[in-house]
Short mmCIF file of N, CA, C and O in Angstrom, two decimals:
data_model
loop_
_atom_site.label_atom_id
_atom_site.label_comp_id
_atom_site.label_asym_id
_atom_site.label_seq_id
_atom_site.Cartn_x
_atom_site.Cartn_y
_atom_site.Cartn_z
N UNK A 1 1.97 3.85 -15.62
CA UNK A 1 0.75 4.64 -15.63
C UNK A 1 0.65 5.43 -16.91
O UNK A 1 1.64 5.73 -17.59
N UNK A 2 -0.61 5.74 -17.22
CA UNK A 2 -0.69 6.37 -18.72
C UNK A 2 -0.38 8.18 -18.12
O UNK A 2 -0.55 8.78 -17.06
N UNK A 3 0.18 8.55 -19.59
CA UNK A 3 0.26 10.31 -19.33
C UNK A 3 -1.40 10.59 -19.96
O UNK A 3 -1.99 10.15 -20.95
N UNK A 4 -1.81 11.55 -18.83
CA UNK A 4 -2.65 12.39 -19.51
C UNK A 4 -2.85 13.52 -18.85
O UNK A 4 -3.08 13.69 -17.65
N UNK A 5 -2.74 14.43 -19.89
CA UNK A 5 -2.77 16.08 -19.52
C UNK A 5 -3.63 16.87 -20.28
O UNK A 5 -4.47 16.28 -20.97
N UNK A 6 -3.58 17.97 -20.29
CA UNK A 6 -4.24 19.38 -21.31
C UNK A 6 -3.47 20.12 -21.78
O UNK A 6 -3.50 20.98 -20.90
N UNK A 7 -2.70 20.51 -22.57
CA UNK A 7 -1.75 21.27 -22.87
C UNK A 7 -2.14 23.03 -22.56
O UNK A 7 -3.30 23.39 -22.72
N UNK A 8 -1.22 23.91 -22.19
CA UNK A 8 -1.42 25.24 -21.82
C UNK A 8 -1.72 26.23 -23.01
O UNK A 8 -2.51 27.17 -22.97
N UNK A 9 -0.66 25.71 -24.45
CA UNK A 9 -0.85 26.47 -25.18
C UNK A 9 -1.91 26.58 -25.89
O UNK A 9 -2.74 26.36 -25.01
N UNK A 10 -2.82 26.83 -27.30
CA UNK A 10 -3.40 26.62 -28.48
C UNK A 10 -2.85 25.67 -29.23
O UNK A 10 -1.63 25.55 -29.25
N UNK A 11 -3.58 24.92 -29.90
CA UNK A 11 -3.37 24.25 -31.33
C UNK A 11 -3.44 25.24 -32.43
O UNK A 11 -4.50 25.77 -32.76
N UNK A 12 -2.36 25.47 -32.96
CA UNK A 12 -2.93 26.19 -33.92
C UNK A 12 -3.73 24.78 -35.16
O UNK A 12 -3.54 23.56 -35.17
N UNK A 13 -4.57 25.61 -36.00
CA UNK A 13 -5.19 24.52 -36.63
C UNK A 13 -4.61 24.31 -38.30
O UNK A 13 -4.98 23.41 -39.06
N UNK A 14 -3.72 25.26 -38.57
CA UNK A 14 -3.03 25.48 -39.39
C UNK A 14 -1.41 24.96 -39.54
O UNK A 14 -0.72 25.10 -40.55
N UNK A 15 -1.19 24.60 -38.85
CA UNK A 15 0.01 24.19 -38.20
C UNK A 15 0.49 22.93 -38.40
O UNK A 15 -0.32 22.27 -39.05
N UNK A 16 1.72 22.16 -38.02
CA UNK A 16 1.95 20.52 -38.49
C UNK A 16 1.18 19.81 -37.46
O UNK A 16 0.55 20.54 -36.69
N UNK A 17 1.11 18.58 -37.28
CA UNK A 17 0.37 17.68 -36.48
C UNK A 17 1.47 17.48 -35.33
O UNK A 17 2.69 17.55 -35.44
N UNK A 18 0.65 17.19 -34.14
CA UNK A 18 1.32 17.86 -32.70
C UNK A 18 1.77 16.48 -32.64
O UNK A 18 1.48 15.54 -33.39
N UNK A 19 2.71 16.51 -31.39
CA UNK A 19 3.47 15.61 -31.29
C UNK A 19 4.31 15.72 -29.79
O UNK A 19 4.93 16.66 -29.30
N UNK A 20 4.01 14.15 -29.23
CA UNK A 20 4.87 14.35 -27.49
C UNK A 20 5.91 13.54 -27.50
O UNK A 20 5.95 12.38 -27.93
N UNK A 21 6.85 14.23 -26.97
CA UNK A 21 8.26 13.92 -26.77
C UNK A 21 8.34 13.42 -25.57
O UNK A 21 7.71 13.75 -24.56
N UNK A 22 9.32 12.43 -25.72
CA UNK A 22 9.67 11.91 -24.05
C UNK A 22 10.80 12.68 -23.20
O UNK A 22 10.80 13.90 -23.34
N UNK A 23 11.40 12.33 -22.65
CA UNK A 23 12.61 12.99 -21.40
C UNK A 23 14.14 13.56 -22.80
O UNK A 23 14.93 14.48 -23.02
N UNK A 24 13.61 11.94 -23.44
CA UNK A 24 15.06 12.12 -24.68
C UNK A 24 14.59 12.92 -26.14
O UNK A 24 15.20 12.66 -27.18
N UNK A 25 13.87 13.56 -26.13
CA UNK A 25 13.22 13.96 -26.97
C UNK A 25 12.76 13.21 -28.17
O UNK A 25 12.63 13.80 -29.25
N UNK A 26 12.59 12.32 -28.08
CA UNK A 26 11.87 11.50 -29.17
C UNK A 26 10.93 10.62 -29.04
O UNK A 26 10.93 9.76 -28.16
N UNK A 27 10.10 10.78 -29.86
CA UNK A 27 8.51 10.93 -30.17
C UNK A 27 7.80 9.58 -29.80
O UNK A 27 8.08 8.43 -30.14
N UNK A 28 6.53 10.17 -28.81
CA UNK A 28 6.16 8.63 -28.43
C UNK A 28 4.90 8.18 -29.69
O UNK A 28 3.86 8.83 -29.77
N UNK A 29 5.14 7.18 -30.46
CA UNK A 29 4.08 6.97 -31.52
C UNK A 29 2.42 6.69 -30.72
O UNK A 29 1.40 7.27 -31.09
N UNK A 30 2.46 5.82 -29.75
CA UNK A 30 1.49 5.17 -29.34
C UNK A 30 0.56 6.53 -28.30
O UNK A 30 -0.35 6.16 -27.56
N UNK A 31 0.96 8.08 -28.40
CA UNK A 31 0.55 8.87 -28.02
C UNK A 31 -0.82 9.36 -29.21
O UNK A 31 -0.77 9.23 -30.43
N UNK A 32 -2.02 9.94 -28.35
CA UNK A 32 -3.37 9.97 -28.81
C UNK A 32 -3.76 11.58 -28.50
O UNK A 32 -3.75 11.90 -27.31
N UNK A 33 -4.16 12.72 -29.61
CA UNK A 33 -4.78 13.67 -28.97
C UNK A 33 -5.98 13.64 -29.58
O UNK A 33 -6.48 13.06 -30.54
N UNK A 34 -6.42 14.69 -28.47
CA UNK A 34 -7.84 15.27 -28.57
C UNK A 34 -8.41 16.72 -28.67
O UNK A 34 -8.23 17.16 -27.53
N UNK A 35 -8.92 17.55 -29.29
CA UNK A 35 -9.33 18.96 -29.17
C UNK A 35 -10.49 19.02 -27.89
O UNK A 35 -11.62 18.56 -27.72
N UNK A 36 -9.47 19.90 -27.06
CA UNK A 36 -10.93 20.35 -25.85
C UNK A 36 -10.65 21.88 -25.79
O UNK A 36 -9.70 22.52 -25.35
N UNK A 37 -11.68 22.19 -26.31
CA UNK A 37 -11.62 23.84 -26.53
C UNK A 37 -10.83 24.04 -28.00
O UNK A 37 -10.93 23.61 -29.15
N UNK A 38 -9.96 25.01 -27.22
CA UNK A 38 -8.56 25.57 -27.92
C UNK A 38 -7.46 24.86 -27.45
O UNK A 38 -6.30 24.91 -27.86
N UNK A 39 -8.04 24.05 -26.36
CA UNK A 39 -6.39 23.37 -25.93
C UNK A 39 -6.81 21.65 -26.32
O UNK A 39 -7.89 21.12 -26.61
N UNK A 40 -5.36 21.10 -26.16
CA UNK A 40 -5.02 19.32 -26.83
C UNK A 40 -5.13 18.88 -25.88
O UNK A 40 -4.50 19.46 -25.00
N UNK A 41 -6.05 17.48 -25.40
CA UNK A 41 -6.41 16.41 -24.72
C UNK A 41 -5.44 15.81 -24.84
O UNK A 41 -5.92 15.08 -25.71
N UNK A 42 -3.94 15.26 -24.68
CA UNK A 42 -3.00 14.65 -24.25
C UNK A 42 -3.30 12.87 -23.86
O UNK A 42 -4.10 12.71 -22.94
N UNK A 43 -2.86 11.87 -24.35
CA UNK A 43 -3.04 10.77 -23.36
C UNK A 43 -2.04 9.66 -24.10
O UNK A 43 -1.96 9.55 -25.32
N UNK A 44 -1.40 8.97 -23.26
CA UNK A 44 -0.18 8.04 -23.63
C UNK A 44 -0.17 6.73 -22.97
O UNK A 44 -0.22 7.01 -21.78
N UNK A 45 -0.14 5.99 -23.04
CA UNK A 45 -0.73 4.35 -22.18
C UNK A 45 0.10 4.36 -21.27
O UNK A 45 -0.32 4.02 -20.17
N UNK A 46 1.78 4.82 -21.41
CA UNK A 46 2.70 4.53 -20.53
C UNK A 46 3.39 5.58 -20.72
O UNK A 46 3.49 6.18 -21.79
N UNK A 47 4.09 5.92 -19.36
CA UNK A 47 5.45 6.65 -19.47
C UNK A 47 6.73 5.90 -18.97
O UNK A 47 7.28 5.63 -17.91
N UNK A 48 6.86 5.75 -20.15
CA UNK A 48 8.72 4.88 -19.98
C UNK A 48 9.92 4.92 -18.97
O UNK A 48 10.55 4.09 -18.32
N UNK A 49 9.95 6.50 -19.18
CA UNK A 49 10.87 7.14 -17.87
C UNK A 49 10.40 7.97 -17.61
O UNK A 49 9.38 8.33 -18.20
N UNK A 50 11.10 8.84 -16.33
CA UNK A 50 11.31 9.35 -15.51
C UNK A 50 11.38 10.86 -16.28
O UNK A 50 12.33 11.06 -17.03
N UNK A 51 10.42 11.84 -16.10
CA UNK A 51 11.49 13.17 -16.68
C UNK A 51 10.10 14.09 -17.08
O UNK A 51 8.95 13.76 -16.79
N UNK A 52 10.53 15.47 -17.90
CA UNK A 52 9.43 15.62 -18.91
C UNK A 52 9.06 15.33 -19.99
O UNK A 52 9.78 14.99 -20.93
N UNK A 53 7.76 15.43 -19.98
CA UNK A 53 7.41 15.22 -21.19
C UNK A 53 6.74 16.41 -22.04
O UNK A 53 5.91 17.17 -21.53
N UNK A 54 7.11 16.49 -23.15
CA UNK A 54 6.56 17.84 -24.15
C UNK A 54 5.90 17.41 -25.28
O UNK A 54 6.11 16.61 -26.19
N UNK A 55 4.61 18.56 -24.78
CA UNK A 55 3.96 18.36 -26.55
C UNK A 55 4.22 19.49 -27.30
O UNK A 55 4.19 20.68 -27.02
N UNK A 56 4.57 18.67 -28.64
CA UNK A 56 5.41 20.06 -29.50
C UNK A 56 4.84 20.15 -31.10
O UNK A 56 4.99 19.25 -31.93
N UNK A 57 4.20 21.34 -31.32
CA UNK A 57 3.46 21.46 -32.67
C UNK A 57 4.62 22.48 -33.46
O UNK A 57 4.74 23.68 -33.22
N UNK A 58 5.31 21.81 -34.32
CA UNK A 58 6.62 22.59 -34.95
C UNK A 58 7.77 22.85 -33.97
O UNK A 58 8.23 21.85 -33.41
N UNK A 59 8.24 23.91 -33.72
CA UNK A 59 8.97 24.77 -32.83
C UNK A 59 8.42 25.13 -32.00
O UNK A 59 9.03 25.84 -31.20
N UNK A 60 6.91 24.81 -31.73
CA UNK A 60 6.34 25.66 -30.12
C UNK A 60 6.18 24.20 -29.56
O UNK A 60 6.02 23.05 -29.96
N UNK A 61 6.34 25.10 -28.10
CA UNK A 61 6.08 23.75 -27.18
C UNK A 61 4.47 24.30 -26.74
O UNK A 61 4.24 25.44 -26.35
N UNK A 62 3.47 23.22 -26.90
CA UNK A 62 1.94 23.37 -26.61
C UNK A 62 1.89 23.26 -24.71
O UNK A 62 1.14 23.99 -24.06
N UNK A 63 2.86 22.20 -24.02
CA UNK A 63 2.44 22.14 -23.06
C UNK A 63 3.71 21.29 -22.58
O UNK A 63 4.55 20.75 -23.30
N UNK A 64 3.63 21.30 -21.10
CA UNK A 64 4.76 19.81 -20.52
C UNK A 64 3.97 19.15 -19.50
O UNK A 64 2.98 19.50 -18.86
N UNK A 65 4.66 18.13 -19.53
CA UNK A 65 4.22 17.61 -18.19
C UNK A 65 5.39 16.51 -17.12
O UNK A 65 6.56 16.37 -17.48
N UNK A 66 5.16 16.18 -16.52
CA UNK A 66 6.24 15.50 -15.43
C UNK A 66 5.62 13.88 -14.99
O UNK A 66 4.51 13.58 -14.54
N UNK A 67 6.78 13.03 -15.31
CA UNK A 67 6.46 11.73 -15.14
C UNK A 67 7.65 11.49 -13.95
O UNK A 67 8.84 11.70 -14.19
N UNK A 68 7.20 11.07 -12.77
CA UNK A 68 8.28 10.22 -11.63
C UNK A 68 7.77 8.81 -11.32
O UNK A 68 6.78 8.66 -10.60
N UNK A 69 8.39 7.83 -11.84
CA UNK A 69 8.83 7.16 -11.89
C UNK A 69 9.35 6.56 -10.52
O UNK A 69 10.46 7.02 -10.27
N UNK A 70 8.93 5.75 -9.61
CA UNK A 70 9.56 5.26 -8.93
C UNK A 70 9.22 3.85 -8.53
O UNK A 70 8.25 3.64 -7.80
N UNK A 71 10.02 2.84 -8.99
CA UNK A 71 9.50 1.24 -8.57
C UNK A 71 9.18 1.10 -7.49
O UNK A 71 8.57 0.05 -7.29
N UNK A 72 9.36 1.90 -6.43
CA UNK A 72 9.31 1.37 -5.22
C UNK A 72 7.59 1.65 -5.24
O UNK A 72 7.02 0.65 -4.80
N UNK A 73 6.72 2.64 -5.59
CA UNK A 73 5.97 3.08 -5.55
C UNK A 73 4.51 1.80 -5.57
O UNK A 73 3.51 1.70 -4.85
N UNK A 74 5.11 0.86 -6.93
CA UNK A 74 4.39 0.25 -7.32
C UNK A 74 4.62 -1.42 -6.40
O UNK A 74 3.77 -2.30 -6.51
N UNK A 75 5.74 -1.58 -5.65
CA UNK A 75 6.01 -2.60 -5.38
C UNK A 75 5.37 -3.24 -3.90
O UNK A 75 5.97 -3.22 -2.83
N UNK A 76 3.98 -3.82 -4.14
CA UNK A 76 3.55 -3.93 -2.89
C UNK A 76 3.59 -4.77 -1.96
O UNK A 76 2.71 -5.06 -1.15
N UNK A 77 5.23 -5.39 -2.12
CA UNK A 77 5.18 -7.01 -1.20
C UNK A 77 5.79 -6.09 0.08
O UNK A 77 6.29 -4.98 0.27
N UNK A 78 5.41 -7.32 0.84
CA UNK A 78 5.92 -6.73 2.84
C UNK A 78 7.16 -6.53 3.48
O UNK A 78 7.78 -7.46 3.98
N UNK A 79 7.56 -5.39 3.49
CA UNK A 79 9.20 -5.53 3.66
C UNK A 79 9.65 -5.60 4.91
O UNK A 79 9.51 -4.76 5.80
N UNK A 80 10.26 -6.77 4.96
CA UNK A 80 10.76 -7.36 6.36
C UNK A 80 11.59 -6.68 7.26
O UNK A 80 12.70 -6.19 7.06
N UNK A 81 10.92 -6.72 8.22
CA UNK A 81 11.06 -5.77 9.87
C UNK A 81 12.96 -5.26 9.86
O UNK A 81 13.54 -4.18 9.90
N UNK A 82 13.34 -6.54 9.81
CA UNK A 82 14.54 -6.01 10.09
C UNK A 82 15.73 -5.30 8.77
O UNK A 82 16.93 -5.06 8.83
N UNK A 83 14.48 -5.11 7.42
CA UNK A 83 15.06 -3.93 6.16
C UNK A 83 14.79 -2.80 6.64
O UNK A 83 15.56 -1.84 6.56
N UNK A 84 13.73 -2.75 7.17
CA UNK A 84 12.75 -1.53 7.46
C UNK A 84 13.56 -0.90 8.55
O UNK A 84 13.97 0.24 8.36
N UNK A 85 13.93 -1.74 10.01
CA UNK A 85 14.83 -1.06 10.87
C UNK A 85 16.25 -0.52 10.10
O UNK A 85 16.56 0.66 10.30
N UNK A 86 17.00 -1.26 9.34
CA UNK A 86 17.78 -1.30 8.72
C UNK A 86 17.74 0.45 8.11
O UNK A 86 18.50 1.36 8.43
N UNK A 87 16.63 0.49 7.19
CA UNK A 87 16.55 1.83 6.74
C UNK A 87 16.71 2.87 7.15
O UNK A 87 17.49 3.77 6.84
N UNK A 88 15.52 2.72 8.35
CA UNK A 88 14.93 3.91 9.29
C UNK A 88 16.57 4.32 10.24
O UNK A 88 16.88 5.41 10.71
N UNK A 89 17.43 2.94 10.28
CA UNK A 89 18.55 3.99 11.45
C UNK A 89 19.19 4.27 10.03
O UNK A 89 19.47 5.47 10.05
N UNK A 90 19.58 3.67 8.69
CA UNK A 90 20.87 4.44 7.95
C UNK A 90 20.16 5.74 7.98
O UNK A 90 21.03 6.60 8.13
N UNK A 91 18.73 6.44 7.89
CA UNK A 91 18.23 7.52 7.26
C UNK A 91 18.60 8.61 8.34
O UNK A 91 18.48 9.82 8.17
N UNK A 92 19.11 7.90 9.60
CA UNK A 92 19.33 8.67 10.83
C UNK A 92 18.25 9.25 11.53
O UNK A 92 18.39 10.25 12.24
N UNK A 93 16.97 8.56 11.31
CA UNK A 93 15.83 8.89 11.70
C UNK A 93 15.96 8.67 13.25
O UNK A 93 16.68 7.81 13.75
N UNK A 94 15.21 9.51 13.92
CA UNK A 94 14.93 9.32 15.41
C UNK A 94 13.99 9.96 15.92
O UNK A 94 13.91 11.10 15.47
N UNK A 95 13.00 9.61 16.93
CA UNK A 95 11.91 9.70 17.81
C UNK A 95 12.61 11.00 18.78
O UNK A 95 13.81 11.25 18.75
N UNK A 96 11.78 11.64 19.49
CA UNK A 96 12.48 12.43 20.61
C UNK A 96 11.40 12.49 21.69
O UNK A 96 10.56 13.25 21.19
N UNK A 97 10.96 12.10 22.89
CA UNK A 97 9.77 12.05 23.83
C UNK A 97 10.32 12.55 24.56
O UNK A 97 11.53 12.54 24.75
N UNK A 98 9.07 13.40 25.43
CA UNK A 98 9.90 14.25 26.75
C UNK A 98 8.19 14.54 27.53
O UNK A 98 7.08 14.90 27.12
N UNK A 99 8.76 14.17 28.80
CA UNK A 99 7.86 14.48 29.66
C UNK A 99 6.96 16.07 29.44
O UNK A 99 7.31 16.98 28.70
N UNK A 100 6.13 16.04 30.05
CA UNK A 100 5.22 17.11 30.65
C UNK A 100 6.09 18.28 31.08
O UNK A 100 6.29 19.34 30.47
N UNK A 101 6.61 17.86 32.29
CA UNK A 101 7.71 18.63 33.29
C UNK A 101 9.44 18.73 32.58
O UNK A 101 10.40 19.42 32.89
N UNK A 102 9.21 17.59 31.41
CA UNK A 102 10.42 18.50 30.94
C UNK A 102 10.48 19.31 30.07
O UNK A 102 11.42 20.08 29.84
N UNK A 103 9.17 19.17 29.34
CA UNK A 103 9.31 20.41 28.28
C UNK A 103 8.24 22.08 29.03
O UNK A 103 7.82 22.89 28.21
N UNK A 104 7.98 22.31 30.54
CA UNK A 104 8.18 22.88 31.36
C UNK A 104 9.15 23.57 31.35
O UNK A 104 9.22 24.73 30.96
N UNK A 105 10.01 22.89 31.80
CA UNK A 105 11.16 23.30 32.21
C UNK A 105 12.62 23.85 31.25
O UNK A 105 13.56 24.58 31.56
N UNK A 106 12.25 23.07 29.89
CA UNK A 106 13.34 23.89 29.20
C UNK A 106 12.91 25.45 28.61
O UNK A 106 13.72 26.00 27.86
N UNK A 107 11.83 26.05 28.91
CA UNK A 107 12.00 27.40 28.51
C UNK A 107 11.04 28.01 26.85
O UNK A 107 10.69 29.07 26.31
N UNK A 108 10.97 26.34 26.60
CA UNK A 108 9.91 26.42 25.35
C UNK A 108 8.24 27.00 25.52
O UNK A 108 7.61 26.76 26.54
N UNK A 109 7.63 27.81 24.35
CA UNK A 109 6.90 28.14 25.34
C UNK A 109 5.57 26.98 24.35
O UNK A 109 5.50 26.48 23.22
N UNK A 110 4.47 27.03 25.98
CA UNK A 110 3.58 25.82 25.63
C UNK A 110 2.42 26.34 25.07
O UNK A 110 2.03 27.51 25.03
N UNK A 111 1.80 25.13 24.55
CA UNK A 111 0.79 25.58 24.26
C UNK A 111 -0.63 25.53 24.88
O UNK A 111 -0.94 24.53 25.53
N UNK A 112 -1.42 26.47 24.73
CA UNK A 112 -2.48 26.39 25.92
C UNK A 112 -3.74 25.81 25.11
O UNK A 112 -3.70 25.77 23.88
N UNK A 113 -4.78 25.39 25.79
CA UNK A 113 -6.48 24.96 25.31
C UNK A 113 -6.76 26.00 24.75
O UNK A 113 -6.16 27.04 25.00
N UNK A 114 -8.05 25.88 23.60
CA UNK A 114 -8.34 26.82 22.71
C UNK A 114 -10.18 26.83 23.44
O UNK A 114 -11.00 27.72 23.20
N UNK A 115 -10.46 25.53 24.39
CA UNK A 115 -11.82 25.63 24.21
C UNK A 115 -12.46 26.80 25.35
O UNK A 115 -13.43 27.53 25.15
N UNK A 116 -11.79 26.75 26.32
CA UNK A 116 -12.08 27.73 27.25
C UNK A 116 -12.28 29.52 27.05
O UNK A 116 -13.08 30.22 27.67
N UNK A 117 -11.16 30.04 25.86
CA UNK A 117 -11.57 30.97 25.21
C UNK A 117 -13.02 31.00 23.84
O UNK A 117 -13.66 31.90 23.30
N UNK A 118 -13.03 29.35 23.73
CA UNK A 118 -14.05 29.21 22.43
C UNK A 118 -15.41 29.69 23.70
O UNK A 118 -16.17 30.65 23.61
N UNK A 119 -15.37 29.05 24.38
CA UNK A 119 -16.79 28.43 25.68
C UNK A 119 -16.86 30.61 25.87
O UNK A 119 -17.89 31.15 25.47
N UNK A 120 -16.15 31.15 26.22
CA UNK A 120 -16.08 32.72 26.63
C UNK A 120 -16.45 33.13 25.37
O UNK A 120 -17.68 33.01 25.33
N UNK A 121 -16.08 33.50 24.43
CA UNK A 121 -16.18 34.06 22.83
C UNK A 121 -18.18 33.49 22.67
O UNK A 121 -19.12 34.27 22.87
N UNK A 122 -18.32 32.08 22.31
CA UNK A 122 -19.65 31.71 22.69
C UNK A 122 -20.49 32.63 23.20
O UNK A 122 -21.30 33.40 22.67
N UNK A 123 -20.02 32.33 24.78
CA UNK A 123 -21.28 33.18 25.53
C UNK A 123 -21.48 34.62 25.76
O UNK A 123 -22.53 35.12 26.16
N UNK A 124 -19.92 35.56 25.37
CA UNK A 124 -20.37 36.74 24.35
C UNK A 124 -21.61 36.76 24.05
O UNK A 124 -22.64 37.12 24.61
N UNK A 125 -21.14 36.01 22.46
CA UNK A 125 -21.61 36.12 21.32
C UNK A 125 -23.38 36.27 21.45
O UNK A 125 -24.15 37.16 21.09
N UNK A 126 -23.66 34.68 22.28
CA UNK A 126 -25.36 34.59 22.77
C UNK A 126 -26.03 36.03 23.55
O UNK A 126 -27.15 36.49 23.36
N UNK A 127 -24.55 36.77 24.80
CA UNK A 127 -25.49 37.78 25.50
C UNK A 127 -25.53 39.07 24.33
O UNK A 127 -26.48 39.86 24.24
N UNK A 128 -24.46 39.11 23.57
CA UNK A 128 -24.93 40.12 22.48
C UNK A 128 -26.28 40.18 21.74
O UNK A 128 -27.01 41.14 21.51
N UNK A 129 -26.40 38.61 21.38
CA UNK A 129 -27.81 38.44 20.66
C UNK A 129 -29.09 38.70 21.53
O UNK A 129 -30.15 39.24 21.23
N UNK A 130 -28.72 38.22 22.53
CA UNK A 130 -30.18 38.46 23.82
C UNK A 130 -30.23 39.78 23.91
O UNK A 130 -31.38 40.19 23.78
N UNK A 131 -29.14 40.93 24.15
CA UNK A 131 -29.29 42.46 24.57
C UNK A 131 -29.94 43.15 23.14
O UNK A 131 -30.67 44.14 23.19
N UNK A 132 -29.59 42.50 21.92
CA UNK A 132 -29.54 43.08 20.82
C UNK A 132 -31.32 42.67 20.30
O UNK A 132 -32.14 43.48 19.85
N UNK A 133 -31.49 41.49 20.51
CA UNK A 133 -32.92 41.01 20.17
C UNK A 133 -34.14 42.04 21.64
O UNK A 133 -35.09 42.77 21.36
N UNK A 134 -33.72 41.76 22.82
CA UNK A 134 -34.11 42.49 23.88
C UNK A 134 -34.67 44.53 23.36
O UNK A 134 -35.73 45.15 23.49
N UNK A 135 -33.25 44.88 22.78
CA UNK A 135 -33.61 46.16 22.21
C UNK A 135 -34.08 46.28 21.41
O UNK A 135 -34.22 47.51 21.40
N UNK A 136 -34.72 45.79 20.23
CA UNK A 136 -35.33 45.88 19.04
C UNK A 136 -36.48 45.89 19.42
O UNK A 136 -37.12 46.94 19.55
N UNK A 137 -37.18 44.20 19.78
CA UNK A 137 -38.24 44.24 21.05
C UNK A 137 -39.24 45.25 21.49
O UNK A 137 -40.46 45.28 21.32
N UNK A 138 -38.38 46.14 22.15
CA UNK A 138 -38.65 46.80 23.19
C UNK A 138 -39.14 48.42 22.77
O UNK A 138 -39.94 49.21 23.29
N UNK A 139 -38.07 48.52 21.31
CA UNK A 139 -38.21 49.56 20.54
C UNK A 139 -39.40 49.39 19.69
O UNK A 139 -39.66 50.42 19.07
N UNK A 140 -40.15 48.47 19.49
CA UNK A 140 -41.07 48.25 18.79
C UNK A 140 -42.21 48.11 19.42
O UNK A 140 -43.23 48.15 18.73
N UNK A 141 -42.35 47.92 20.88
CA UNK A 141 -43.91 47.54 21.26
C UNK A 141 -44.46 48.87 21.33
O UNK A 141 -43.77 49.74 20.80
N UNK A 142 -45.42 49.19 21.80
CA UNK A 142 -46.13 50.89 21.85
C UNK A 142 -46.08 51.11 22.82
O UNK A 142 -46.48 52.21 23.22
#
């Protein structure tokens, strides 16, 4: 994937010509900037590895950014049922289901419906507006 960022710092315009470093600190040529504002338009076709990356005008660092890297990310063939089980138990992954009545019963506390207080709060809300429209009303006829 290409890098592209904005750098945090200024360009100064006086300064040497900016320049992005990879993870190993050395310089990607095929990197492209741009002035937006006061800050550098950043953009690189690829990031090689894994790591940060810095744009650096002399001794200041203008900005960083973070490339991860992961093949798996990009690799979209179908991975067969029994890799996948394979994985899921080394990762020690596990499911846990429990009845109604057993999570009752261990002492956890549950959680209740929200709509029955929504449906009450509601019809508040409407007899406030009826008493409140009712008195204005009433204060106003002659």
């Amino acid at each position: 994937r290409p890098i592209t960022f904005i750098t945090d710092a200024p360009l100064q315009a006086a300064g040497p010509a900016p320049v992005l470093l990879d993870p190993a600190h050395q310089p990607l040529p095929e990197a492209s900037f741009s002035l937006l504002g006061e800050s550098l338009a950043v953009w690189a076709p690829r990031a090689p590895t894994a790591g940060f990356y810095a744009v650096r005008q002399g001794d200041q660092t203008l900005g960083l950014t973070a490339a991860n890297i992961d093949p798996r990310e990009s690799d979209l063939r179908r991975i067969d049922l029994d890799q996948l089980r394979q994985a899921l138990l080394h990762q020690a992954s596990q499911v846990s289901t429990q009845t109604l009545a057993a999570q009752e019963s261990s002492g956890r506390p549950q959680s209740k419906p929200l709509w029955g207080w929504m449906l009450a709060g509601a019809g508040i809300a409407l007899t406030g507006e009826m008493l409140l429209i009712h008195h204005w009303t009433r204060r106003r006829a002659p």
